[in-house]
Coordinates of C-alpha atoms and ligand atoms in Angstrom, one line a residue:
X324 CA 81.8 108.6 109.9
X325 CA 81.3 104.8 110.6
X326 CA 80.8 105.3 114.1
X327 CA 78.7 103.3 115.6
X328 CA 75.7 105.7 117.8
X329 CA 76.1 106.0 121.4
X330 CA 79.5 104.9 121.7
X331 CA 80.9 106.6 125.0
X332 CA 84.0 108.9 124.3
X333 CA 87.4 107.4 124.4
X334 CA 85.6 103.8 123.5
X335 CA 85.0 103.8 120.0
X336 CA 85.2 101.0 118.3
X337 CA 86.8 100.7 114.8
X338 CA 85.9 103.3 112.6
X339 CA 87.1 104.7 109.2
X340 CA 86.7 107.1 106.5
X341 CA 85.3 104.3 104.1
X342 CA 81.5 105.4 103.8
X343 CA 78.7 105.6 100.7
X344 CA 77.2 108.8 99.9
X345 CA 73.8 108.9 97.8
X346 CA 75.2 105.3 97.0
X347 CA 79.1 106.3 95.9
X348 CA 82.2 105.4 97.7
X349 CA 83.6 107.8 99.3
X350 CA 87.3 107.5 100.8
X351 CA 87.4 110.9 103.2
X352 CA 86.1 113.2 100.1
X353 CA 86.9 111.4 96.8
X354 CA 84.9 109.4 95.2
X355 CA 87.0 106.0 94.6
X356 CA 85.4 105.8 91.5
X357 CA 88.0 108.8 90.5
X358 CA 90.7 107.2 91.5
X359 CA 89.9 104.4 89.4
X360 CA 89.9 106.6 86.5
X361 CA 92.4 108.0 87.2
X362 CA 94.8 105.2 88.4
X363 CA 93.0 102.0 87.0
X364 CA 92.5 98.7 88.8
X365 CA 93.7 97.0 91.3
X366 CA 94.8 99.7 93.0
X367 CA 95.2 99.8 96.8
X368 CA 93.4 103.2 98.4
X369 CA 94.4 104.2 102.4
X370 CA 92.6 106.6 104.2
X371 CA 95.1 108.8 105.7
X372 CA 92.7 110.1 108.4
X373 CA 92.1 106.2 109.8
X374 CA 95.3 105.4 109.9
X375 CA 96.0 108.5 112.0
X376 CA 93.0 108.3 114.3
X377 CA 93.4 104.2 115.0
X378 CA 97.7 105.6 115.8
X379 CA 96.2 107.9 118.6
X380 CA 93.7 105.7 119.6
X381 CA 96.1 103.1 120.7
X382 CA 98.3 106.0 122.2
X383 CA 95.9 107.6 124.1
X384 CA 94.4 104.1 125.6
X385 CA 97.4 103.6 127.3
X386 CA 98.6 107.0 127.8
X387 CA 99.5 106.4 131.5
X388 CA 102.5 104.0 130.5
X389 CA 103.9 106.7 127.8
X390 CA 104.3 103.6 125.6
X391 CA 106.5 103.9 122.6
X392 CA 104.7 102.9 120.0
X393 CA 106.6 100.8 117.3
X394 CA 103.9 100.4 114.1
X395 CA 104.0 97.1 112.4
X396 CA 105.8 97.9 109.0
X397 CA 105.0 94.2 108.2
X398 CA 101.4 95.0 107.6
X399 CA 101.8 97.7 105.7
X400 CA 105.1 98.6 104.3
X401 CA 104.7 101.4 101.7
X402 CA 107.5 104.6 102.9
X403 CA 105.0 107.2 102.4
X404 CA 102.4 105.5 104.9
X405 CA 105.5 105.3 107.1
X406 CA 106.1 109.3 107.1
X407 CA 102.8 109.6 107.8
X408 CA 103.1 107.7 111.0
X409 CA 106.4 109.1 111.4
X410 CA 105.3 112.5 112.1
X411 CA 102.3 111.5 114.0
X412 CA 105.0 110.0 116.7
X413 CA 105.1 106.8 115.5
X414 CA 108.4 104.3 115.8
X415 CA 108.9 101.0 113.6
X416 CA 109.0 97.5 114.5
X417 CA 110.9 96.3 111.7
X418 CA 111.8 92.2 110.5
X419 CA 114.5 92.2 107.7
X420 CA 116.8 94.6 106.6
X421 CA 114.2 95.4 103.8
X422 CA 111.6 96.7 106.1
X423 CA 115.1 98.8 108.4
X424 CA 115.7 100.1 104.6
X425 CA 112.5 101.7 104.8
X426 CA 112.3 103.0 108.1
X427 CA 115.9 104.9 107.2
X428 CA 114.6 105.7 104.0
X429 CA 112.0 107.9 106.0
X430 CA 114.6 109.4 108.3
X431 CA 112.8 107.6 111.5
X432 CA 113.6 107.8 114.6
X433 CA 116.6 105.0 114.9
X434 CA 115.6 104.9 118.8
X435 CA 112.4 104.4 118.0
X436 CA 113.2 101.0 115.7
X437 CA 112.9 97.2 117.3
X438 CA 114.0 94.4 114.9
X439 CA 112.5 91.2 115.7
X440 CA 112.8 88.1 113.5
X441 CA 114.4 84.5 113.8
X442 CA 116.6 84.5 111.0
X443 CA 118.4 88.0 111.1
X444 CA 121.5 87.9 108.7
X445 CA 125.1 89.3 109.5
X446 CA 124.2 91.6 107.0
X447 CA 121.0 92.9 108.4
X448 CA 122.9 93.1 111.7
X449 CA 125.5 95.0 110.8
X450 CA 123.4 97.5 108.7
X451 CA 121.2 97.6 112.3
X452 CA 124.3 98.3 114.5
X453 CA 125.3 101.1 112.5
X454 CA 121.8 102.8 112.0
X455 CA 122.1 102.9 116.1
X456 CA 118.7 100.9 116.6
X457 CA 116.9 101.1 120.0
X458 CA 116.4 97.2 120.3
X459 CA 116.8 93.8 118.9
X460 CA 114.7 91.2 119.7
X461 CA 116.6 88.2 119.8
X462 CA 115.1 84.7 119.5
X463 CA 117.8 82.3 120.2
X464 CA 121.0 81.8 122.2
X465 CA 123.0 81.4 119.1
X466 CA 121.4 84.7 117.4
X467 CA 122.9 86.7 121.1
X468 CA 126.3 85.4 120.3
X469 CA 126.1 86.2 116.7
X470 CA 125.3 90.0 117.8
X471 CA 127.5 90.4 120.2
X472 CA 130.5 89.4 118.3
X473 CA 129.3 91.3 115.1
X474 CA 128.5 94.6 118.0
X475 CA 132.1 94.0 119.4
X476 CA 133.4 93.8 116.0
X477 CA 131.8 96.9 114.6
X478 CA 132.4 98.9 117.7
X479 CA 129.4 99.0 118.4
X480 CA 126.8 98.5 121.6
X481 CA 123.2 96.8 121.2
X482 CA 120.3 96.8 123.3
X483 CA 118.5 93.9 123.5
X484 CA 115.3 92.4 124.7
X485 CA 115.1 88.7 125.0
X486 CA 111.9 87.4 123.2
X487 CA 110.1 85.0 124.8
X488 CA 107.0 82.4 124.2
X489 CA 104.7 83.1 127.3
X490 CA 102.5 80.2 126.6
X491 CA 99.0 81.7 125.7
X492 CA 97.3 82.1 122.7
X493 CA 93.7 83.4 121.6
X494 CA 91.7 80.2 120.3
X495 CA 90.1 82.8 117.9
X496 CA 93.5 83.5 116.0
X497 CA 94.3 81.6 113.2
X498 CA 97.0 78.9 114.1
X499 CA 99.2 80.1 110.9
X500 CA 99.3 83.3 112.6
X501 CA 99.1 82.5 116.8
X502 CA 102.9 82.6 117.7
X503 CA 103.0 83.0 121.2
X504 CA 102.8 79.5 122.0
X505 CA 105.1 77.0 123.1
X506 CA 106.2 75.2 120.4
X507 CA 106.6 77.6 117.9
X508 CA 109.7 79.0 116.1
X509 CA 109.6 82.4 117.6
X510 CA 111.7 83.5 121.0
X511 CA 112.7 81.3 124.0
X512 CA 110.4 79.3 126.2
X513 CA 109.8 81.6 129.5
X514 CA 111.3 78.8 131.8
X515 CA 114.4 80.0 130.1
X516 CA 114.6 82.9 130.0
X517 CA 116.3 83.2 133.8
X518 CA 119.3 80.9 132.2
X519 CA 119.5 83.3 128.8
X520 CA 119.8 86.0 131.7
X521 CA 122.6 84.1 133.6
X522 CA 124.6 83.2 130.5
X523 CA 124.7 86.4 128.4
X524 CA 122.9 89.2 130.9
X525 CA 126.7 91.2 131.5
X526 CA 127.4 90.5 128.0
X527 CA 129.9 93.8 127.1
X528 CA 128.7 94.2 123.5
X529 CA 124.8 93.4 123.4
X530 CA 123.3 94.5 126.3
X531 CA 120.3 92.5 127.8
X532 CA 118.0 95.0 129.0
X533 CA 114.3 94.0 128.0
X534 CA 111.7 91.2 127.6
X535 CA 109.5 90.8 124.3
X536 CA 106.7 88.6 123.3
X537 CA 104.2 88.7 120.7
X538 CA 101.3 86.5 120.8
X539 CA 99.6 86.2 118.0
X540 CA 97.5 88.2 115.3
X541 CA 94.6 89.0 115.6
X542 CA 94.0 88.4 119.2
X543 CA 89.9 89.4 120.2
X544 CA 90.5 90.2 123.8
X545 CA 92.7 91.4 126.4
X546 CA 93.0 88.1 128.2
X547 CA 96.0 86.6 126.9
X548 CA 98.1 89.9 126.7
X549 CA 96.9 89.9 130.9
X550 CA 97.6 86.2 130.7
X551 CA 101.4 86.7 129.4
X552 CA 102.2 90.3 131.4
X553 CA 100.8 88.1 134.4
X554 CA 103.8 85.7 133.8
X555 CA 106.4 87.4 132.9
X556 CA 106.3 90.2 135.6
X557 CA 107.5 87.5 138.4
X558 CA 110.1 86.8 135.9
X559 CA 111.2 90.3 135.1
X560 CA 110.9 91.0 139.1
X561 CA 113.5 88.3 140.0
X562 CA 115.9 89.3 137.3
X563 CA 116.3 92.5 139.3
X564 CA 116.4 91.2 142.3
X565 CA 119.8 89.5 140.7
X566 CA 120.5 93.0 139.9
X567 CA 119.8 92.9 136.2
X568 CA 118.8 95.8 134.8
X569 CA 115.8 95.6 133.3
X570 CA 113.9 98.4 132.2
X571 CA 111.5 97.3 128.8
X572 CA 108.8 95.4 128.3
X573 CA 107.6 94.9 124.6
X574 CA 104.0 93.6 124.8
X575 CA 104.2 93.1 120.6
X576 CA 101.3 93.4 118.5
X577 CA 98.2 91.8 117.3
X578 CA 95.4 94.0 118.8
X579 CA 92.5 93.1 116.5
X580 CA 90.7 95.5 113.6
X581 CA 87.1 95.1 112.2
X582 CA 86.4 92.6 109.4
X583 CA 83.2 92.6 110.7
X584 CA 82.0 96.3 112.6
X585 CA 81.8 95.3 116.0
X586 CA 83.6 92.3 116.5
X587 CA 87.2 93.9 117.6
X588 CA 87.9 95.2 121.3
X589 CA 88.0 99.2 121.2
X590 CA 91.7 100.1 122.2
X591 CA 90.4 100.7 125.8
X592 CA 89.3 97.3 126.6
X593 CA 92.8 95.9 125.4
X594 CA 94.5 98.7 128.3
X595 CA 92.1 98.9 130.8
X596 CA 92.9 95.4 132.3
X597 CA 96.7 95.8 130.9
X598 CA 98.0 99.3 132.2
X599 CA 97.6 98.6 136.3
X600 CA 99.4 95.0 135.7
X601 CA 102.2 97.8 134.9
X602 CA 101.6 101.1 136.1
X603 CA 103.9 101.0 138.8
X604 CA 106.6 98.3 137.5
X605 CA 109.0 101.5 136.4
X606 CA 109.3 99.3 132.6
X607 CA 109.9 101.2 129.8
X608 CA 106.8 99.7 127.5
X609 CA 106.5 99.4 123.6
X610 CA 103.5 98.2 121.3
X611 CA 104.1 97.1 118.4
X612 CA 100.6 97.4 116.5
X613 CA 99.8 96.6 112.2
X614 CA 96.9 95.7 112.0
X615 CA 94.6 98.0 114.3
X616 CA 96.6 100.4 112.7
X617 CA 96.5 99.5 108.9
X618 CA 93.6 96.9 108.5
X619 CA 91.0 99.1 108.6
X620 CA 92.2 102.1 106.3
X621 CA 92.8 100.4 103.7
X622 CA 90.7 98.9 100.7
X623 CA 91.4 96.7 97.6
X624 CA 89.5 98.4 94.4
X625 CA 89.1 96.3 91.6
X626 CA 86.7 96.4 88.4
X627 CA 84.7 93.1 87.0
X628 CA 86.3 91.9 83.8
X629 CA 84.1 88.9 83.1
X630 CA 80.6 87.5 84.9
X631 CA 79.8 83.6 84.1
X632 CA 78.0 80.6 85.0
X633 CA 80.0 77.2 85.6
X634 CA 78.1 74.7 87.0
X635 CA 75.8 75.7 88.6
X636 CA 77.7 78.8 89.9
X637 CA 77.7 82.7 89.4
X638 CA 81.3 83.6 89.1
X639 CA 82.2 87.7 89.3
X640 CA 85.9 87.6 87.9
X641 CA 87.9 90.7 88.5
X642 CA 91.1 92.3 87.8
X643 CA 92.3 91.8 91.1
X644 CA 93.3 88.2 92.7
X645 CA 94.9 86.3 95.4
X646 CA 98.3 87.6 94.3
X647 CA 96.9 91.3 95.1
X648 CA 95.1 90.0 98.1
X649 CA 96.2 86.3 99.7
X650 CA 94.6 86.4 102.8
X651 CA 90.8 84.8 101.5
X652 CA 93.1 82.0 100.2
X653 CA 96.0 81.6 103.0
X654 CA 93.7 81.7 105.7
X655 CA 90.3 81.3 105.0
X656 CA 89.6 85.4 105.9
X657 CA 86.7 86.9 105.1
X658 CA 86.9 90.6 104.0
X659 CA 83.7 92.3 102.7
X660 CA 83.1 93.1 99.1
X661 CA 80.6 95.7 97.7
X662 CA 80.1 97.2 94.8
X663 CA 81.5 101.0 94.8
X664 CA 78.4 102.1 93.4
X665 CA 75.0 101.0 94.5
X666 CA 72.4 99.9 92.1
X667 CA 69.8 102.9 92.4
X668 CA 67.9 103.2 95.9
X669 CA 69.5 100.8 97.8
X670 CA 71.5 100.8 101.1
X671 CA 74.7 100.7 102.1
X672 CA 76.1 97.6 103.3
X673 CA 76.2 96.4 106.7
X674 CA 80.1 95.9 107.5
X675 CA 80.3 92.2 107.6
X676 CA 81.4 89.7 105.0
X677 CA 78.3 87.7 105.3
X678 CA 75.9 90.7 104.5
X679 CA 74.1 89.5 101.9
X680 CA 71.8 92.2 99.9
X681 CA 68.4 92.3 99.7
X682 CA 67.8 90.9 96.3
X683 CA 70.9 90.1 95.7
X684 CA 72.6 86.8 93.7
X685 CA 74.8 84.6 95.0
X686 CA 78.7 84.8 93.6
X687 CA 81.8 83.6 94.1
X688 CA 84.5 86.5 93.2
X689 CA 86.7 85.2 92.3
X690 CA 90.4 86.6 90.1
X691 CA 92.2 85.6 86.8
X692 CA 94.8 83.3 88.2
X693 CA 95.6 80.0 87.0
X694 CA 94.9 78.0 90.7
X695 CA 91.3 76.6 91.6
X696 CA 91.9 78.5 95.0
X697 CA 92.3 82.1 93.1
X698 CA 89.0 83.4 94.8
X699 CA 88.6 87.1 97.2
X700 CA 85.0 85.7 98.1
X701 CA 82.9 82.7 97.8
X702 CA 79.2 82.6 98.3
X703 CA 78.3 86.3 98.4
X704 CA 75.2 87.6 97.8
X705 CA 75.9 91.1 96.0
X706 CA 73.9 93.5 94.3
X707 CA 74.7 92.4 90.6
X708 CA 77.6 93.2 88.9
X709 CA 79.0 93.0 85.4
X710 CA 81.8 93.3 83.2
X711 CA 83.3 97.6 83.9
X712 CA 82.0 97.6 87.1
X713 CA 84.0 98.3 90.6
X714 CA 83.7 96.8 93.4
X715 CA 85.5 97.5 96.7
X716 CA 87.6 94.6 99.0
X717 CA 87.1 95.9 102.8
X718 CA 89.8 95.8 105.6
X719 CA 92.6 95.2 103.2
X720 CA 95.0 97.8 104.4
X721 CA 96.9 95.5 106.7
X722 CA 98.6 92.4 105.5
X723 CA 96.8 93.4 101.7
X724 CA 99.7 94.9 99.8
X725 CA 102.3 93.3 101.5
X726 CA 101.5 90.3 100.7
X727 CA 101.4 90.5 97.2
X728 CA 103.1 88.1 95.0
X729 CA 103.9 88.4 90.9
X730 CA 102.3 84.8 90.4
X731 CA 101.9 84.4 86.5
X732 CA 103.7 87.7 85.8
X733 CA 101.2 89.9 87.4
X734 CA 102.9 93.4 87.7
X735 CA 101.7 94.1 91.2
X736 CA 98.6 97.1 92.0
X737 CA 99.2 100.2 92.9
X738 CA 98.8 102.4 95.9
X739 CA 96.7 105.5 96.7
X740 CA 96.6 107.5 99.8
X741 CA 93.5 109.9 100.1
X742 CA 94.2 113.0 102.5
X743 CA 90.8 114.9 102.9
X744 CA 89.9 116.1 99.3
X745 CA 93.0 115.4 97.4
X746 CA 94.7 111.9 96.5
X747 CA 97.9 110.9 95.0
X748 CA 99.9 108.0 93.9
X749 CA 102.0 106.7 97.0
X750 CA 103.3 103.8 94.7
X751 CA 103.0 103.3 90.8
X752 CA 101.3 100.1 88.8
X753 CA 103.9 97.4 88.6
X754 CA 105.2 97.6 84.4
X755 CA 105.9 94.5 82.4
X756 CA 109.1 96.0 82.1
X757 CA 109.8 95.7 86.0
X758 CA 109.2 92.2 86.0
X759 CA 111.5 91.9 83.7
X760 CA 114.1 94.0 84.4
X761 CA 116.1 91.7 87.0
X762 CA 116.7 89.4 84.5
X763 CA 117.5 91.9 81.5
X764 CA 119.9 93.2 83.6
X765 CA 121.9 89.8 84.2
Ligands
LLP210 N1 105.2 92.2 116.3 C1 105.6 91.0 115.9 C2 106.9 90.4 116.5 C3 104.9 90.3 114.9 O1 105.4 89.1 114.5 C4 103.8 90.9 114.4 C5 103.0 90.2 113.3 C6 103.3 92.2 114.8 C7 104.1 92.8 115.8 C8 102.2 92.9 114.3 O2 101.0 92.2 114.5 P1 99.6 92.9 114.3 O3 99.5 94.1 115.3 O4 99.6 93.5 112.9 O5 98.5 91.9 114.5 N2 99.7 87.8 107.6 C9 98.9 87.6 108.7 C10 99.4 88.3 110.0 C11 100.8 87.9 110.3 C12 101.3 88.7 111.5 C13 102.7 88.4 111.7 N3 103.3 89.1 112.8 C14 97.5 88.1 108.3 O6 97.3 88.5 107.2 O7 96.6 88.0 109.1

């Protein structure tokens, strides 16, 4: 299934449940041509079996810590994909009292839930506090104080871990999404985080008790993750010695998935170098994956509307677009797109966005919104396609759906999940009616 041959146990790489068979599409055992029919286009399909093999694999790569593992709900959001991961064993890492909404909405484990984000609202504090939360992640000084008074005056106790910017950062990672540099807005420089300590560690209300970073996403090797635990241990060792008690380490997320097969660390190579660094440090240790999670169970469908030639170029436009899918736009990522069906005898397609098919024609695809920089793909070379046709966006499970936008009314896609045979609607098209309705209601 996707695996690539001779990988040794315990190092796969990526893998998923995304595979052609006598040149159909196959999601586990449906053909994603039936859910097309049955759903229409765009609609989002997750492979319940990769999200739940990519949860383990993470878990059993660092087994020896007995990491918590906190998935992402930023990368993919949608309550049902949540139980799912919820009875696997999963906890949340949650950013806005949206995202908490949905974690309670589950039943999660409350201890289980971190809330990180810069801007957290009394509101989203309050509603934290009284779900019982394991941590918050606070970013600034002022943010502490703000908690502490709004714990005290809710009767209340928080834990906290103080997030910090190690200083190291992946050259490969986008810089719109490489946050655990200095200057960013995220967390306090390490140099500071002794003083943070000083001023607020014996706070009564919001109890200092941890150390956070995230460092960026997607981040293609282990080295900065050593790079960060490597500088913050000292830290974290001389806190104690001042007899503060710290007992967690969140190392955050942005382990990398597979645009492109072969390109992303197996889960191994991210622990081997990271679990002796803190095997024996007695830290309590949480990960915070998405997108190794998400990215790769996850594909947009979406059917041709319209083939034409402009200058000089082939344009494919389909019923999906960048408000369905931003990331092509936002940040220049390259996601692979096939048809669902292959014309008759040829292959499947390499995994890669540049795979360019043997006899193919070169197309930009491109959707039907009203911005020159509306495109999923530009210079592909694809088996042809016209107007009824499907064709699949790869890797879109993380940071796909989420991101979606109603940009020139679009109601948004929906969202299938496939478990083995069977397949049902996990969220329904978007209606004109519910664009609407916020402002009927007025
Ligand atoms: N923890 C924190 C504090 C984060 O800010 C993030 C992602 C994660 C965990 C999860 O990172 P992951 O494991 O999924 O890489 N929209 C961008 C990605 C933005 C990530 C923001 N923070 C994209 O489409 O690539």
């Amino acid at each position: 299934m996707g695996l690539a041959a001779g990988e040794p146990a315990g190092r796969e790489r990526m893998m998923d449940h995304f595979e052609y068979r006598s040149g159909e599409l196959f999601c586990e055992q449906v053909a994603v041509a039936e859910i097309a029919s049955a759903v229409g286009t765009p609609v989002y399909v997750y492979s319940a079996a990769t999200l739940l093999h990519h949860y383990r694999a993470i878990g059993e790569a660092f087994r020896e810590l007995r990491p918590t593992i906190c998935f992402s709900v930023k990368s993919l959001s949608n309550i049902h994909i949540l139980k799912l991961l919820a009875s696997a064993g999963s906890g949340f890492d949650v950013v806005s009292g949206g995202e908490l909404e949905r974690v309670r909405a589950i039943g999660a484990d409350a201890s289980k839930v971190v809330f990180a984000g810069v801007a957290k609202t009394d509101r989203e504090i309050l509603d934290a506090l009284a779900a019982d939360i394991g941590c918050f992640n606070v970013e600034s000084e002022e943010e502490f104080i703000n908690l502490s008074r709004l714990a005290e005056s809710a009767g209340r106790k928080a834990t906290v871990a103080l997030r910090i910017n190690p200083d190291v950062y992946d050259p490969q990672t986008h810089r719109y999404t490489a946050t655990g540099k200095k200057a960013t807005k995220f967390g306090v420089d390490i140099d500071q985080a002794e003083a943070f300590f000083d001023r607020f560690g014996h706070d009564a209300h919001a109890h200092l008790e941890g150390i956070h970073f995230h460092l960026g996403s997607p981040i293609y090797s282990a080295e900065p993750y050593v790079q960060a635990i490597t500088k913050t241990l000292p830290v974290i060792q001389r806190l104690r010695e001042r007899e503060f008690p710290l007992r967690l380490l969140n190392i955050g997320g942005g382990f990398a998935a597979d645009y492109e097969r072969g390109r992303s660390p197996a889960a191994a190579d991210y622990a081997e170098p990271i679990v002796p660094l803190l095997r024996d440090t007695g830290l309590s240790i949480t990960l915070e994956p998405g997108r190794f999670i998400a990215c790769n169970a996850g594909l947009l469908l979406t059917s041709v509307q319209y083939v034409k030639q402009s200058g000089g170029r082939k344009f494919v436009i389909v019923d999906a677009a960048m408000t369905d899918l931003i990331r092509p736009v936002l940040y220049g990522a390259q996601h692979l797109i096939y048809p669902a069906r292959l014309p008759a005898g040829a292959e499947p397609p390499q995994r890669r966005p540049d795979y360019a098919a043997p006899e193919g024609e070169t197309v930009d695809i491109v959707g039907g919104v009203c911005e020159t920089s509306d495109f999923l793909a530009t210079d592909r070379v694809l088996p042809k396609l016209a107007r009824g046709d499907l064709a699949a966006v790869f890797s879109a499970g993380a940071y796909g759906f989420v991101m979606a936008s109603q940009y020139n009314s679009r109601p948004r896609a929906a969202e299938v999940l496939v478990e083995g045979d069977r397949f049902r609607l996990i969220r329904r098209r978007e209606t004109h009616d519910d664009l609407l309705a916020p402002e009927h209601e007025v």
